[in-house]
Amino acid sequence: MTPSNEALANLLTEDRDFPPDPAFTEQANGTQELFAEADADRDAFWAKQARERITWSKDFDTVLDWSNAPFAQWFVGGELNAAYNCVDRHVEAGNGDRVAIHFVGEPGDTRDITYAELLTEVKKAANVLTSLGVNKGDRVAIYMPMLPETIVAMLACARIGAPHSVIFGGFSSDAIRSRVADADARVVITADGQNRRGKPAPLKAAVDEAVTGDSPVEHVLVVKRTGQDVAWDDQRDIWWDEALSKADAEHEAVPVDSEHPLFILYTSGTTGKPKGILHTTGGYLTQAAYTNSVVHDLHPESDVYWCTADVGWVTGHSYIVYGPMANGATQVMYEGTPDTPDQGRWWDIVQKYKVSILYTAPTAIRTYMKWGKEIPEKYDLTSLRLLGSVGEPINPEAWVWYREVIGGGKTPVVDTWWQTETGAIMISALPGVTTLKPGSAQAAIPGISVKVVDDAGQPVQKGQGGYLIIDQPWPSMLRGIWGDDERYKETYWSRWPDIYFAGDGAKLDDDGNIWVLGRVDDVMNVSGHRLSTTEIESSLVSHPKVAEAAVVGATDETTGQAVCAFVILRGDAQQEDGEDLVTELRNHVAKQISPIAKPRQVMIVAELPKTRSGKIMRRLLRDVAEHREVGDVTTLADSSVMDLIQQGMDDDK
Ligand code: 6R9
């Protein structure tokens, strides 16, 4: 469904803007010239990024081969090793003493790991994997919490040319089993458990269950984190520490072809089994390093960088592991939840390590809004100089709160749009260059070409809405769906010839800025008027008493669909009388957008159902709103949330 222009006319009439601070521009990695350079010759631009940012053991001869579209080959003929680029070369350049990871465990334990120390660990782990029979091209599954060993494991795989498949630590044994089978992984790396909300939680148990019976897995390497009791199979299971302590500390990184698979990462499709998104080495690493430099404005010698994502999500792959490490960053890695032991945990970490760049998701920002600004205000956050957002549209109100309360009213906030499939950031402001507009992802970064098109695939005019597409190949693009070329073509390339369809709706404003409206299936049709869930959610969040909102369209006999809103209140509003507040919120939306958008129902809830990557699962809320049995909840970060919401609904009846 294309969001109609009639509905879009009322949309997102955000008029605040924030021009760059000259002092920031002065030192920024991103420049206006990059746009001109990329426009003049896209291939030459990417070739320059690849040669300047990445060390190749053999130079490439062709920048892009698109003759077998949509299967791209980038930097053809080149050879490199991703782990060498992320670790060895920093040590060789004399930066071995630089801290790579400031690790903060949830119980309060900390560890600083330098690049030189990391190198030794990665080399040993590579030797261990080789001794277990893992060869170049073999797949390794990684089911780990947020630990430095998770990064070591990924880099050790890259070092021997074995593509990794990282599976979220929150997924069930069924999810592990199907992913391991799909990738035919012979080794799984896991941990005994993880610390969550002040308690050790089991992890290995899910792997044990997933590899029983008919399974390709021969060995399970187990990192000891919590020390809890675990079941043990002497033939199959190996303690990570014991194996590494015996391993040789010397290892030569294996050069691989630029197009050698680096990893597979499963992401859910609209239906059916998850898709194993395939990324290869040269193009992916180039764009991850480039975007981390120009969008996050990373200055590796002086910044302390913190991306709060889980490594099991693509954001963790590109912006904890490959991008920042290729650039030689010093970064924070935190094991646990933001409210353990208290709601100030993140800000305590920012203050302690003087974090200067923070990259997180709108859901986290809105959670902090809910908890109240008094919490971050207790900490010294003046070290922060750049804030980033990813994962969902960020409501203008949340954007402004982020900049004011966390960024002290001075930091640029970059809203970055991209996907597991795109591998790296595609749309974002360039800090120091772009005039920022809260709520808009703004424009394609230099080297990338995106458009908003109508049903016929034609670009829409300014002020209109349509589908977000990518019309030129890019270095970090997915190379396919593991084992399913047809599904790759069908899912992403079948709608219009040679055009990648991202699945998101978007609007162009009068200045040409892109407003991502969410997945196209998040569009509602109320009495023939098309409304975007994002628009109504943003309106609700702009109300001073609302911290977070999720809106769904529920079937309605008279209007086709009706707007149902689920709302979390900010800390100080939680005591208020429900009924008056609901009326107030419904009227607020009617006034801000139009009476058509006025929610039929507003439900005040304590939590919203979210995936581990922080995306609201509107499908489940639609089930609730339509009084259906709630569907599959296995990908929820916390599956008890749905019980709570349902109880609230029953109480309301
Ligand atoms: C990196 C990541 C991709 C989908 C994407 C879109 C949504 C991500 C966004 C955004 C609006 C942003 N999305 N960033 N929507 N503004 N800045 O999130 O990858 O988990 O594959 O999700 O997330 O709907 O299509 P992934």
PDB file of C-alpha atoms in Angstrom, residues 261-457:
ATOM      1  CA  PRO A 261      31.389 -15.103   2.641  1.00  0.00           C
ATOM      2  CA  LEU A 262      32.070 -13.319   5.934  1.00  0.00           C
ATOM      3  CA  PHE A 263      28.842 -14.128   7.724  1.00  0.00           C
ATOM      4  CA  ILE A 264      25.252 -15.235   7.540  1.00  0.00           C
ATOM      5  CA  LEU A 265      22.724 -13.472   9.725  1.00  0.00           C
ATOM      6  CA  TYR A 266      19.148 -14.673   9.961  1.00  0.00           C
ATOM      7  CA  THR A 267      16.350 -12.176   9.881  1.00  0.00           C
ATOM      8  CA  SER A 268      12.657 -12.822   9.933  1.00  0.00           C
ATOM      9  CA  GLY A 269      10.693 -12.590   6.728  1.00  0.00           C
ATOM     10  CA  THR A 270       7.029 -11.683   6.530  1.00  0.00           C
ATOM     11  CA  THR A 271       6.164 -15.367   6.407  1.00  0.00           C
ATOM     12  CA  GLY A 272       7.841 -18.727   6.555  1.00  0.00           C
ATOM     13  CA  LYS A 273      11.333 -19.599   7.646  1.00  0.00           C
ATOM     14  CA  PRO A 274      13.910 -16.942   8.544  1.00  0.00           C
ATOM     15  CA  LYS A 275      16.169 -15.728   5.762  1.00  0.00           C
ATOM     16  CA  GLY A 276      19.908 -16.280   6.085  1.00  0.00           C
ATOM     17  CA  ILE A 277      21.249 -12.951   4.829  1.00  0.00           C
ATOM     18  CA  LEU A 278      24.660 -13.444   3.268  1.00  0.00           C
ATOM     19  CA  HIS A 279      27.431 -10.842   3.481  1.00  0.00           C
ATOM     20  CA  THR A 280      30.853 -11.109   1.916  1.00  0.00           C
ATOM     21  CA  THR A 281      34.178  -9.584   2.907  1.00  0.00           C
ATOM     22  CA  GLY A 282      35.616  -6.670   0.897  1.00  0.00           C
ATOM     23  CA  GLY A 283      32.553  -4.580   0.148  1.00  0.00           C
ATOM     24  CA  TYR A 284      30.991  -5.120   3.554  1.00  0.00           C
ATOM     25  CA  LEU A 285      34.111  -4.145   5.461  1.00  0.00           C
ATOM     26  CA  THR A 286      34.663  -1.068   3.293  1.00  0.00           C
ATOM     27  CA  GLN A 287      31.193   0.345   3.836  1.00  0.00           C
ATOM     28  CA  ALA A 288      31.074  -0.573   7.540  1.00  0.00           C
ATOM     29  CA  ALA A 289      34.382   1.263   8.139  1.00  0.00           C
ATOM     30  CA  TYR A 290      33.471   4.233   5.950  1.00  0.00           C
ATOM     31  CA  THR A 291      30.053   4.833   7.562  1.00  0.00           C
ATOM     32  CA  ASN A 292      31.415   4.436  11.081  1.00  0.00           C
ATOM     33  CA  SER A 293      33.934   7.141  10.192  1.00  0.00           C
ATOM     34  CA  VAL A 294      31.736   9.702   8.418  1.00  0.00           C
ATOM     35  CA  VAL A 295      28.372   9.088  10.137  1.00  0.00           C
ATOM     36  CA  HIS A 296      29.521   8.366  13.691  1.00  0.00           C
ATOM     37  CA  ASP A 297      32.421  10.745  13.111  1.00  0.00           C
ATOM     38  CA  LEU A 298      34.764   8.332  14.836  1.00  0.00           C
ATOM     39  CA  HIS A 299      38.226   9.664  15.677  1.00  0.00           C
ATOM     40  CA  PRO A 300      39.868   6.474  16.915  1.00  0.00           C
ATOM     41  CA  GLU A 301      42.726   8.159  18.735  1.00  0.00           C
ATOM     42  CA  SER A 302      40.482  10.263  20.982  1.00  0.00           C
ATOM     43  CA  ASP A 303      36.913   8.936  21.008  1.00  0.00           C
ATOM     44  CA  VAL A 304      35.304   6.442  23.330  1.00  0.00           C
ATOM     45  CA  TYR A 305      32.558   4.834  21.322  1.00  0.00           C
ATOM     46  CA  TRP A 306      29.560   2.879  22.582  1.00  0.00           C
ATOM     47  CA  CYS A 307      27.002   1.072  20.458  1.00  0.00           C
ATOM     48  CA  THR A 308      24.429  -0.436  22.809  1.00  0.00           C
ATOM     49  CA  ALA A 309      23.122  -3.040  20.356  1.00  0.00           C
ATOM     50  CA  ASP A 310      23.424  -6.763  20.919  1.00  0.00           C
ATOM     51  CA  VAL A 311      26.121  -8.434  18.796  1.00  0.00           C
ATOM     52  CA  GLY A 312      23.430 -10.859  17.639  1.00  0.00           C
ATOM     53  CA  TRP A 313      21.806  -8.074  15.649  1.00  0.00           C
ATOM     54  CA  VAL A 314      23.237  -6.613  12.436  1.00  0.00           C
ATOM     55  CA  THR A 315      23.956  -3.362  14.249  1.00  0.00           C
ATOM     56  CA  GLY A 316      26.285  -5.294  16.533  1.00  0.00           C
ATOM     57  CA  HIS A 317      28.016  -6.917  13.558  1.00  0.00           C
ATOM     58  CA  SER A 318      28.619  -3.683  11.661  1.00  0.00           C
ATOM     59  CA  TYR A 319      28.938  -1.159  14.483  1.00  0.00           C
ATOM     60  CA  ILE A 320      30.454  -3.094  17.368  1.00  0.00           C
ATOM     61  CA  VAL A 321      32.647  -5.543  15.512  1.00  0.00           C
ATOM     62  CA  TYR A 322      33.580  -4.788  11.907  1.00  0.00           C
ATOM     63  CA  GLY A 323      33.218  -1.018  11.412  1.00  0.00           C
ATOM     64  CA  PRO A 324      34.724   0.324  14.655  1.00  0.00           C
ATOM     65  CA  MET A 325      37.371  -2.382  14.878  1.00  0.00           C
ATOM     66  CA  ALA A 326      38.497  -1.885  11.283  1.00  0.00           C
ATOM     67  CA  ASN A 327      38.899   1.764  12.300  1.00  0.00           C
ATOM     68  CA  GLY A 328      40.801   0.919  15.506  1.00  0.00           C
ATOM     69  CA  ALA A 329      38.176   2.327  17.885  1.00  0.00           C
ATOM     70  CA  THR A 330      38.144   2.165  21.668  1.00  0.00           C
ATOM     71  CA  GLN A 331      34.697   1.028  22.669  1.00  0.00           C
ATOM     72  CA  VAL A 332      32.520   0.122  25.608  1.00  0.00           C
ATOM     73  CA  MET A 333      30.741  -3.219  25.705  1.00  0.00           C
ATOM     74  CA  TYR A 334      28.084  -3.768  28.369  1.00  0.00           C
ATOM     75  CA  GLU A 335      26.691  -7.165  29.246  1.00  0.00           C
ATOM     76  CA  GLY A 336      23.390  -6.409  30.875  1.00  0.00           C
ATOM     77  CA  THR A 337      20.126  -4.532  31.046  1.00  0.00           C
ATOM     78  CA  PRO A 338      19.830  -0.731  31.423  1.00  0.00           C
ATOM     79  CA  ASP A 339      18.019  -0.941  34.766  1.00  0.00           C
ATOM     80  CA  THR A 340      20.407  -3.203  36.656  1.00  0.00           C
ATOM     81  CA  PRO A 341      21.200  -2.416  39.429  1.00  0.00           C
ATOM     82  CA  ASP A 342      19.250   0.802  38.800  1.00  0.00           C
ATOM     83  CA  GLN A 343      17.909   2.972  35.983  1.00  0.00           C
ATOM     84  CA  GLY A 344      21.069   5.062  35.872  1.00  0.00           C
ATOM     85  CA  ARG A 345      23.308   2.226  34.693  1.00  0.00           C
ATOM     86  CA  TRP A 346      23.987   3.494  31.173  1.00  0.00           C
ATOM     87  CA  TRP A 347      24.727   7.030  32.324  1.00  0.00           C
ATOM     88  CA  ASP A 348      27.022   5.737  35.020  1.00  0.00           C
ATOM     89  CA  ILE A 349      28.949   3.926  32.269  1.00  0.00           C
ATOM     90  CA  VAL A 350      29.030   7.030  30.027  1.00  0.00           C
ATOM     91  CA  GLN A 351      30.349   9.100  32.946  1.00  0.00           C
ATOM     92  CA  LYS A 352      32.944   6.545  34.026  1.00  0.00           C
ATOM     93  CA  TYR A 353      34.441   5.879  30.581  1.00  0.00           C
ATOM     94  CA  LYS A 354      33.825   9.386  29.212  1.00  0.00           C
ATOM     95  CA  VAL A 355      31.906   7.972  26.276  1.00  0.00           C
ATOM     96  CA  SER A 356      31.930  10.473  23.409  1.00  0.00           C
ATOM     97  CA  ILE A 357      29.831   8.688  20.760  1.00  0.00           C
ATOM     98  CA  LEU A 358      26.636   6.850  21.690  1.00  0.00           C
ATOM     99  CA  TYR A 359      24.655   4.777  19.173  1.00  0.00           C
ATOM    100  CA  THR A 360      21.359   3.318  20.331  1.00  0.00           C
ATOM    101  CA  ALA A 361      17.732   2.638  19.385  1.00  0.00           C
ATOM    102  CA  PRO A 362      14.619   4.821  19.698  1.00  0.00           C
ATOM    103  CA  THR A 363      13.049   2.274  22.024  1.00  0.00           C
ATOM    104  CA  ALA A 364      15.859   2.811  24.540  1.00  0.00           C
ATOM    105  CA  ILE A 365      15.502   6.577  24.289  1.00  0.00           C
ATOM    106  CA  ARG A 366      11.761   6.387  24.854  1.00  0.00           C
ATOM    107  CA  THR A 367      12.289   4.063  27.805  1.00  0.00           C
ATOM    108  CA  TYR A 368      14.596   6.650  29.362  1.00  0.00           C
ATOM    109  CA  MET A 369      11.980   9.335  28.652  1.00  0.00           C
ATOM    110  CA  LYS A 370       9.504   7.187  30.544  1.00  0.00           C
ATOM    111  CA  TRP A 371      11.835   6.842  33.505  1.00  0.00           C
ATOM    112  CA  GLY A 372      12.274  10.614  33.602  1.00  0.00           C
ATOM    113  CA  LYS A 373      15.100  13.042  32.906  1.00  0.00           C
ATOM    114  CA  GLU A 374      16.015  13.268  36.590  1.00  0.00           C
ATOM    115  CA  ILE A 375      17.929  10.017  36.160  1.00  0.00           C
ATOM    116  CA  PRO A 376      20.410  11.032  33.420  1.00  0.00           C
ATOM    117  CA  GLU A 377      20.625  14.497  34.996  1.00  0.00           C
ATOM    118  CA  LYS A 378      22.399  12.998  37.996  1.00  0.00           C
ATOM    119  CA  TYR A 379      25.407  12.104  35.833  1.00  0.00           C
ATOM    120  CA  ASP A 380      28.115  14.028  34.035  1.00  0.00           C
ATOM    121  CA  LEU A 381      27.384  13.365  30.357  1.00  0.00           C
ATOM    122  CA  THR A 382      29.480  16.239  28.977  1.00  0.00           C
ATOM    123  CA  SER A 383      31.897  13.832  27.279  1.00  0.00           C
ATOM    124  CA  LEU A 384      29.195  13.005  24.691  1.00  0.00           C
ATOM    125  CA  ARG A 385      29.719  14.787  21.378  1.00  0.00           C
ATOM    126  CA  LEU A 386      27.645  12.691  18.950  1.00  0.00           C
ATOM    127  CA  LEU A 387      24.451  10.675  19.348  1.00  0.00           C
ATOM    128  CA  GLY A 388      23.050   8.153  16.887  1.00  0.00           C
ATOM    129  CA  SER A 389      19.790   6.287  16.489  1.00  0.00           C
ATOM    130  CA  VAL A 390      18.876   3.153  14.542  1.00  0.00           C
ATOM    131  CA  GLY A 391      16.211   0.494  14.222  1.00  0.00           C
ATOM    132  CA  GLU A 392      12.930   2.341  13.987  1.00  0.00           C
ATOM    133  CA  PRO A 393      11.711   5.786  13.052  1.00  0.00           C
ATOM    134  CA  ILE A 394      12.641   8.119  15.900  1.00  0.00           C
ATOM    135  CA  ASN A 395       9.751  10.370  16.831  1.00  0.00           C
ATOM    136  CA  PRO A 396      10.664  14.080  16.684  1.00  0.00           C
ATOM    137  CA  GLU A 397       9.904  14.396  20.416  1.00  0.00           C
ATOM    138  CA  ALA A 398      12.240  11.553  21.315  1.00  0.00           C
ATOM    139  CA  TRP A 399      14.921  13.036  19.038  1.00  0.00           C
ATOM    140  CA  VAL A 400      14.709  16.417  20.748  1.00  0.00           C
ATOM    141  CA  TRP A 401      14.706  14.804  24.212  1.00  0.00           C
ATOM    142  CA  TYR A 402      17.798  12.778  23.255  1.00  0.00           C
ATOM    143  CA  ARG A 403      19.651  15.879  22.105  1.00  0.00           C
ATOM    144  CA  GLU A 404      18.532  18.066  25.029  1.00  0.00           C
ATOM    145  CA  VAL A 405      18.722  15.691  27.963  1.00  0.00           C
ATOM    146  CA  ILE A 406      21.488  13.304  26.914  1.00  0.00           C
ATOM    147  CA  GLY A 407      23.389  15.535  24.494  1.00  0.00           C
ATOM    148  CA  GLY A 408      23.218  18.669  26.664  1.00  0.00           C
ATOM    149  CA  GLY A 409      21.456  20.522  23.838  1.00  0.00           C
ATOM    150  CA  LYS A 410      24.602  20.602  21.719  1.00  0.00           C
ATOM    151  CA  THR A 411      25.382  17.224  20.137  1.00  0.00           C
ATOM    152  CA  PRO A 412      24.325  16.317  16.615  1.00  0.00           C
ATOM    153  CA  VAL A 413      21.831  13.426  16.553  1.00  0.00           C
ATOM    154  CA  VAL A 414      22.075  11.195  13.483  1.00  0.00           C
ATOM    155  CA  ASP A 415      19.082   9.033  12.629  1.00  0.00           C
ATOM    156  CA  THR A 416      20.501   6.215  10.527  1.00  0.00           C
ATOM    157  CA  TRP A 417      18.343   4.071   8.240  1.00  0.00           C
ATOM    158  CA  TRP A 418      19.588   0.703   7.049  1.00  0.00           C
ATOM    159  CA  GLN A 419      18.784  -3.008   7.257  1.00  0.00           C
ATOM    160  CA  THR A 420      20.350  -6.412   7.863  1.00  0.00           C
ATOM    161  CA  GLU A 421      20.241  -6.683   4.089  1.00  0.00           C
ATOM    162  CA  THR A 422      22.021  -3.390   3.391  1.00  0.00           C
ATOM    163  CA  GLY A 423      24.843  -4.349   5.786  1.00  0.00           C
ATOM    164  CA  ALA A 424      25.694  -0.772   6.672  1.00  0.00           C
ATOM    165  CA  ILE A 425      24.176   2.697   6.997  1.00  0.00           C
ATOM    166  CA  MET A 426      22.492   3.998   3.820  1.00  0.00           C
ATOM    167  CA  ILE A 427      20.488   7.061   4.840  1.00  0.00           C
ATOM    168  CA  SER A 428      21.620   9.510   7.507  1.00  0.00           C
ATOM    169  CA  ALA A 429      22.591  13.076   8.160  1.00  0.00           C
ATOM    170  CA  LEU A 430      26.339  13.697   7.911  1.00  0.00           C
ATOM    171  CA  PRO A 431      27.202  15.337  11.213  1.00  0.00           C
ATOM    172  CA  GLY A 432      28.923  18.665  10.718  1.00  0.00           C
ATOM    173  CA  VAL A 433      27.501  18.955   7.208  1.00  0.00           C
ATOM    174  CA  THR A 434      23.725  18.415   7.288  1.00  0.00           C
ATOM    175  CA  THR A 435      21.198  20.713   8.929  1.00  0.00           C
ATOM    176  CA  LEU A 436      19.408  18.291  11.221  1.00  0.00           C
ATOM    177  CA  LYS A 437      15.672  17.768  11.200  1.00  0.00           C
ATOM    178  CA  PRO A 438      14.246  15.788  14.135  1.00  0.00           C
ATOM    179  CA  GLY A 439      12.368  12.685  13.003  1.00  0.00           C
ATOM    180  CA  SER A 440      13.775  12.547   9.475  1.00  0.00           C
ATOM    181  CA  ALA A 441      16.532  10.145   8.424  1.00  0.00           C
ATOM    182  CA  GLN A 442      17.335  12.902   5.899  1.00  0.00           C
ATOM    183  CA  ALA A 443      19.285  11.774   2.833  1.00  0.00           C
ATOM    184  CA  ALA A 444      21.364   9.016   1.255  1.00  0.00           C
ATOM    185  CA  ILE A 445      24.977   9.264   2.376  1.00  0.00           C
ATOM    186  CA  PRO A 446      27.668   9.952  -0.263  1.00  0.00           C
ATOM    187  CA  GLY A 447      28.070   6.925  -2.547  1.00  0.00           C
ATOM    188  CA  ILE A 448      24.510   5.664  -2.042  1.00  0.00           C
ATOM    189  CA  SER A 449      21.489   6.247  -4.238  1.00  0.00           C
ATOM    190  CA  VAL A 450      17.985   5.857  -2.807  1.00  0.00           C
ATOM    191  CA  LYS A 451      14.652   7.141  -4.022  1.00  0.00           C
ATOM    192  CA  VAL A 452      11.033   7.293  -2.992  1.00  0.00           C
ATOM    193  CA  VAL A 453       8.877   5.903  -5.804  1.00  0.00           C
ATOM    194  CA  ASP A 454       5.212   5.325  -6.608  1.00  0.00           C
ATOM    195  CA  ASP A 455       3.510   2.088  -7.653  1.00  0.00           C
ATOM    196  CA  ALA A 456       4.963   2.377 -11.149  1.00  0.00           C
ATOM    197  CA  GLY A 457       8.482   2.763  -9.755  1.00  0.00           C
TER     198      GLY A 457
END
